[in-house]
PDB file of C-alpha atoms in Angstrom:
ATOM      1  CA  UNK A1423       4.232 -91.843   3.851  1.00  0.00           C
ATOM      2  CA  UNK A1424       4.848 -91.887   0.114  1.00  0.00           C
ATOM      3  CA  UNK A1425       7.205 -89.075  -0.907  1.00  0.00           C
ATOM      4  CA  UNK A1426       5.311 -88.601  -4.189  1.00  0.00           C
ATOM      5  CA  UNK A1427       2.180 -87.494  -2.296  1.00  0.00           C
ATOM      6  CA  UNK A1428       4.215 -85.141  -0.116  1.00  0.00           C
ATOM      7  CA  UNK A1429       5.868 -83.555  -3.157  1.00  0.00           C
ATOM      8  CA  UNK A1430       2.499 -83.320  -4.913  1.00  0.00           C
ATOM      9  CA  UNK A1431       1.010 -81.599  -1.842  1.00  0.00           C
ATOM     10  CA  UNK A1432       3.878 -79.118  -1.694  1.00  0.00           C
ATOM     11  CA  UNK A1433       3.545 -78.407  -5.421  1.00  0.00           C
ATOM     12  CA  UNK A1434      -0.193 -77.864  -4.907  1.00  0.00           C
ATOM     13  CA  UNK A1435       0.564 -75.357  -2.173  1.00  0.00           C
ATOM     14  CA  UNK A1436       3.060 -73.619  -4.441  1.00  0.00           C
ATOM     15  CA  UNK A1437       0.386 -73.476  -7.140  1.00  0.00           C
ATOM     16  CA  UNK A1438      -2.045 -71.829  -4.719  1.00  0.00           C
ATOM     17  CA  UNK A1439       0.569 -69.246  -3.735  1.00  0.00           C
ATOM     18  CA  UNK A1440       1.290 -68.514  -7.389  1.00  0.00           C
ATOM     19  CA  UNK A1441      -2.425 -68.404  -8.197  1.00  0.00           C
ATOM     20  CA  UNK A1442      -2.918 -65.802  -5.466  1.00  0.00           C
ATOM     21  CA  UNK A1443      -0.339 -63.450  -6.943  1.00  0.00           C
ATOM     22  CA  UNK A1444      -1.501 -64.005 -10.540  1.00  0.00           C
ATOM     23  CA  UNK A1445      -5.186 -63.497  -9.678  1.00  0.00           C
ATOM     24  CA  UNK A1446      -4.433 -60.395  -7.593  1.00  0.00           C
ATOM     25  CA  UNK A1447      -2.576 -58.910 -10.550  1.00  0.00           C
ATOM     26  CA  UNK A1448      -5.443 -59.758 -12.906  1.00  0.00           C
ATOM     27  CA  UNK A1449      -7.857 -58.274 -10.360  1.00  0.00           C
ATOM     28  CA  UNK A1450      -6.080 -54.927 -10.582  1.00  0.00           C
ATOM     29  CA  UNK A1451      -6.455 -55.088 -14.365  1.00  0.00           C
ATOM     30  CA  UNK A1452     -10.057 -56.220 -14.804  1.00  0.00           C
ATOM     31  CA  UNK A1453     -11.761 -56.158 -11.369  1.00  0.00           C
ATOM     32  CA  UNK A1454     -12.253 -58.552  -8.469  1.00  0.00           C
ATOM     33  CA  UNK A1455     -15.433 -60.383  -9.442  1.00  0.00           C
ATOM     34  CA  UNK A1456     -14.366 -60.390 -13.078  1.00  0.00           C
ATOM     35  CA  UNK A1457     -11.114 -62.087 -12.078  1.00  0.00           C
ATOM     36  CA  UNK A1458     -12.939 -64.774 -10.131  1.00  0.00           C
ATOM     37  CA  UNK A1459     -15.176 -65.360 -13.156  1.00  0.00           C
ATOM     38  CA  UNK A1460     -12.281 -65.560 -15.633  1.00  0.00           C
ATOM     39  CA  UNK A1461     -10.281 -67.811 -13.294  1.00  0.00           C
ATOM     40  CA  UNK A1462     -13.151 -70.269 -12.990  1.00  0.00           C
ATOM     41  CA  UNK A1463     -14.006 -70.042 -16.692  1.00  0.00           C
ATOM     42  CA  UNK A1464     -10.483 -70.947 -17.752  1.00  0.00           C
ATOM     43  CA  UNK A1465     -10.334 -73.656 -15.096  1.00  0.00           C
ATOM     44  CA  UNK A1466     -13.668 -75.023 -16.310  1.00  0.00           C
ATOM     45  CA  UNK A1467     -12.427 -75.179 -19.889  1.00  0.00           C
ATOM     46  CA  UNK A1468      -9.255 -76.982 -18.790  1.00  0.00           C
ATOM     47  CA  UNK A1469     -11.195 -79.426 -16.641  1.00  0.00           C
ATOM     48  CA  UNK A1470     -13.686 -79.970 -19.463  1.00  0.00           C
ATOM     49  CA  UNK A1471     -10.849 -81.107 -21.697  1.00  0.00           C
ATOM     50  CA  UNK A1472      -9.505 -83.342 -18.917  1.00  0.00           C
ATOM     51  CA  UNK A1473     -12.917 -84.895 -18.214  1.00  0.00           C
ATOM     52  CA  UNK A1474     -13.599 -85.645 -21.858  1.00  0.00           C
ATOM     53  CA  UNK A1475     -10.157 -87.160 -22.453  1.00  0.00           C
ATOM     54  CA  UNK A1476      -9.244 -88.730 -19.109  1.00  0.00           C
ATOM     55  CA  UNK A1477     -12.429 -88.859 -17.024  1.00  0.00           C
ATOM     56  CA  UNK A1478     -13.735 -92.165 -15.754  1.00  0.00           C
ATOM     57  CA  UNK A1479     -16.406 -90.904 -13.380  1.00  0.00           C
ATOM     58  CA  UNK A1480     -20.167 -90.739 -13.654  1.00  0.00           C
ATOM     59  CA  UNK A1481     -21.383 -87.201 -14.371  1.00  0.00           C
ATOM     60  CA  UNK A1482     -24.864 -88.620 -14.873  1.00  0.00           C
ATOM     61  CA  UNK A1483     -25.062 -89.205 -11.117  1.00  0.00           C
ATOM     62  CA  UNK A1484     -24.791 -85.448 -10.531  1.00  0.00           C
ATOM     63  CA  UNK A1485     -28.562 -85.053 -10.439  1.00  0.00           C
ATOM     64  CA  UNK A1486     -28.806 -87.499  -7.533  1.00  0.00           C
ATOM     65  CA  UNK A1487     -26.287 -86.019  -5.094  1.00  0.00           C
ATOM     66  CA  UNK A1488     -27.268 -83.998  -1.999  1.00  0.00           C
ATOM     67  CA  UNK A1489     -27.388 -80.246  -2.630  1.00  0.00           C
ATOM     68  CA  UNK A1490     -24.550 -79.488  -0.219  1.00  0.00           C
ATOM     69  CA  UNK A1491     -22.132 -81.538  -2.338  1.00  0.00           C
ATOM     70  CA  UNK A1492     -22.483 -78.880  -5.031  1.00  0.00           C
ATOM     71  CA  UNK A1493     -21.258 -76.019  -2.820  1.00  0.00           C
ATOM     72  CA  UNK A1494     -17.598 -76.545  -3.735  1.00  0.00           C
ATOM     73  CA  UNK A1495     -17.817 -74.139  -6.658  1.00  0.00           C
ATOM     74  CA  UNK A1496     -19.391 -71.406  -4.531  1.00  0.00           C
ATOM     75  CA  UNK A1497     -16.772 -71.927  -1.831  1.00  0.00           C
ATOM     76  CA  UNK A1498     -14.018 -71.852  -4.455  1.00  0.00           C
ATOM     77  CA  UNK A1499     -15.400 -68.612  -5.849  1.00  0.00           C
ATOM     78  CA  UNK A1500     -15.402 -67.098  -2.383  1.00  0.00           C
ATOM     79  CA  UNK A1501     -11.788 -68.234  -1.946  1.00  0.00           C
ATOM     80  CA  UNK A1502     -10.712 -66.496  -5.166  1.00  0.00           C
ATOM     81  CA  UNK A1503     -12.631 -63.362  -4.128  1.00  0.00           C
ATOM     82  CA  UNK A1504     -10.800 -63.308  -0.772  1.00  0.00           C
ATOM     83  CA  UNK A1505      -7.429 -63.823  -2.456  1.00  0.00           C
ATOM     84  CA  UNK A1506      -7.990 -61.082  -5.034  1.00  0.00           C
ATOM     85  CA  UNK A1507      -9.233 -58.706  -2.327  1.00  0.00           C
ATOM     86  CA  UNK A1508      -6.561 -59.384   0.313  1.00  0.00           C
ATOM     87  CA  UNK A1509      -3.311 -59.940  -1.619  1.00  0.00           C
ATOM     88  CA  UNK A1510      -2.978 -56.329  -2.823  1.00  0.00           C
ATOM     89  CA  UNK A1511      -3.613 -55.073   0.733  1.00  0.00           C
ATOM     90  CA  UNK A1512      -1.717 -57.625   2.832  1.00  0.00           C
ATOM     91  CA  UNK A1513       0.674 -59.417   0.477  1.00  0.00           C
ATOM     92  CA  UNK A1514       0.731 -63.014  -0.716  1.00  0.00           C
ATOM     93  CA  UNK A1515       2.441 -64.566   2.321  1.00  0.00           C
ATOM     94  CA  UNK A1516       0.116 -63.004   4.897  1.00  0.00           C
ATOM     95  CA  UNK A1517      -2.983 -63.778   2.855  1.00  0.00           C
ATOM     96  CA  UNK A1518      -1.976 -67.394   2.259  1.00  0.00           C
ATOM     97  CA  UNK A1519      -1.133 -67.793   5.949  1.00  0.00           C
ATOM     98  CA  UNK A1520      -4.622 -66.543   6.842  1.00  0.00           C
ATOM     99  CA  UNK A1521      -6.107 -68.983   4.344  1.00  0.00           C
ATOM    100  CA  UNK A1522      -4.082 -71.865   5.787  1.00  0.00           C
ATOM    101  CA  UNK A1523      -5.098 -70.991   9.356  1.00  0.00           C
ATOM    102  CA  UNK A1524      -8.731 -70.949   8.248  1.00  0.00           C
ATOM    103  CA  UNK A1525      -8.285 -74.248   6.386  1.00  0.00           C
ATOM    104  CA  UNK A1526      -6.670 -75.863   9.400  1.00  0.00           C
ATOM    105  CA  UNK A1527      -9.342 -74.636  11.794  1.00  0.00           C
ATOM    106  CA  UNK A1528     -12.184 -75.882   9.602  1.00  0.00           C
ATOM    107  CA  UNK A1529     -10.341 -79.130   8.891  1.00  0.00           C
ATOM    108  CA  UNK A1530      -9.961 -79.794  12.608  1.00  0.00           C
ATOM    109  CA  UNK A1531     -13.696 -79.271  13.118  1.00  0.00           C
ATOM    110  CA  UNK A1532     -14.637 -81.461  10.146  1.00  0.00           C
ATOM    111  CA  UNK A1533     -12.307 -84.241  11.307  1.00  0.00           C
ATOM    112  CA  UNK A1534     -13.377 -83.970  14.936  1.00  0.00           C
ATOM    113  CA  UNK A1535     -17.094 -84.203  14.235  1.00  0.00           C
ATOM    114  CA  UNK A1536     -16.869 -86.413  11.142  1.00  0.00           C
ATOM    115  CA  UNK A1537     -18.831 -83.938   9.023  1.00  0.00           C
ATOM    116  CA  UNK A1538     -19.437 -84.581   5.310  1.00  0.00           C
ATOM    117  CA  UNK A1539     -18.839 -88.304   5.674  1.00  0.00           C
ATOM    118  CA  UNK A1540     -15.158 -88.158   6.628  1.00  0.00           C
ATOM    119  CA  UNK A1541     -13.752 -90.496   9.247  1.00  0.00           C
ATOM    120  CA  UNK A1542     -13.798 -88.981  12.739  1.00  0.00           C
ATOM    121  CA  UNK A1543     -10.420 -87.943  14.069  1.00  0.00           C
ATOM    122  CA  UNK A1544     -10.801 -86.172  17.417  1.00  0.00           C
ATOM    123  CA  UNK A1545      -8.872 -83.028  18.220  1.00  0.00           C
ATOM    124  CA  UNK A1546      -5.916 -84.041  20.347  1.00  0.00           C
ATOM    125  CA  UNK A1547      -3.553 -81.925  22.405  1.00  0.00           C
ATOM    126  CA  UNK A1548      -0.909 -82.133  19.665  1.00  0.00           C
ATOM    127  CA  UNK A1549      -3.404 -81.095  16.967  1.00  0.00           C
ATOM    128  CA  UNK A1550      -4.635 -78.203  19.108  1.00  0.00           C
ATOM    129  CA  UNK A1551      -1.007 -77.226  19.723  1.00  0.00           C
ATOM    130  CA  UNK A1552      -0.296 -77.280  15.998  1.00  0.00           C
ATOM    131  CA  UNK A1553      -3.309 -75.018  15.457  1.00  0.00           C
ATOM    132  CA  UNK A1554      -2.025 -72.637  18.122  1.00  0.00           C
ATOM    133  CA  UNK A1555       1.366 -72.537  16.391  1.00  0.00           C
ATOM    134  CA  UNK A1556      -0.336 -71.732  13.087  1.00  0.00           C
ATOM    135  CA  UNK A1557      -2.264 -68.903  14.758  1.00  0.00           C
ATOM    136  CA  UNK A1558       1.022 -67.702  16.260  1.00  0.00           C
ATOM    137  CA  UNK A1559       2.615 -67.738  12.813  1.00  0.00           C
ATOM    138  CA  UNK A1560      -0.227 -65.586  11.518  1.00  0.00           C
ATOM    139  CA  UNK A1561       0.287 -63.140  14.386  1.00  0.00           C
ATOM    140  CA  UNK A1562       3.958 -62.890  13.447  1.00  0.00           C
ATOM    141  CA  UNK A1563       3.037 -62.017   9.860  1.00  0.00           C
ATOM    142  CA  UNK A1564       1.057 -59.036  11.171  1.00  0.00           C
ATOM    143  CA  UNK A1565       3.980 -57.712  13.238  1.00  0.00           C
ATOM    144  CA  UNK A1566       5.978 -54.985  11.596  1.00  0.00           C
TER     145      UNK A1566
END
């Protein structure tokens, strides 16, 4: 495994944790849905600059993709809504742990069944055990 990808993944996770706290704070200032909107608007502007300066893809093909491939934005908006709603009530660590448990559960299902064109990777005893440990970690976050 290339250490660069591991470090990049960890930095991405740190960014998500930071984003949760920043968006929750903004949510208290301007509102939950308004925060999701502003977050995506600023992200869209940043990505627009990146696409126009660095992009090498084919945006013209967008009109030919299956409808379900366009759900990422809706799912991302729901994610931001959940973060902004839960962080003030449960804290960043508990909220992010819930998010990770949900990500892991859905990832296991997607891998197992090969949904969305990903290579099938069946749930094994070790993967199920890892999921159980994640659920156990979440339970520990809810203990006082």
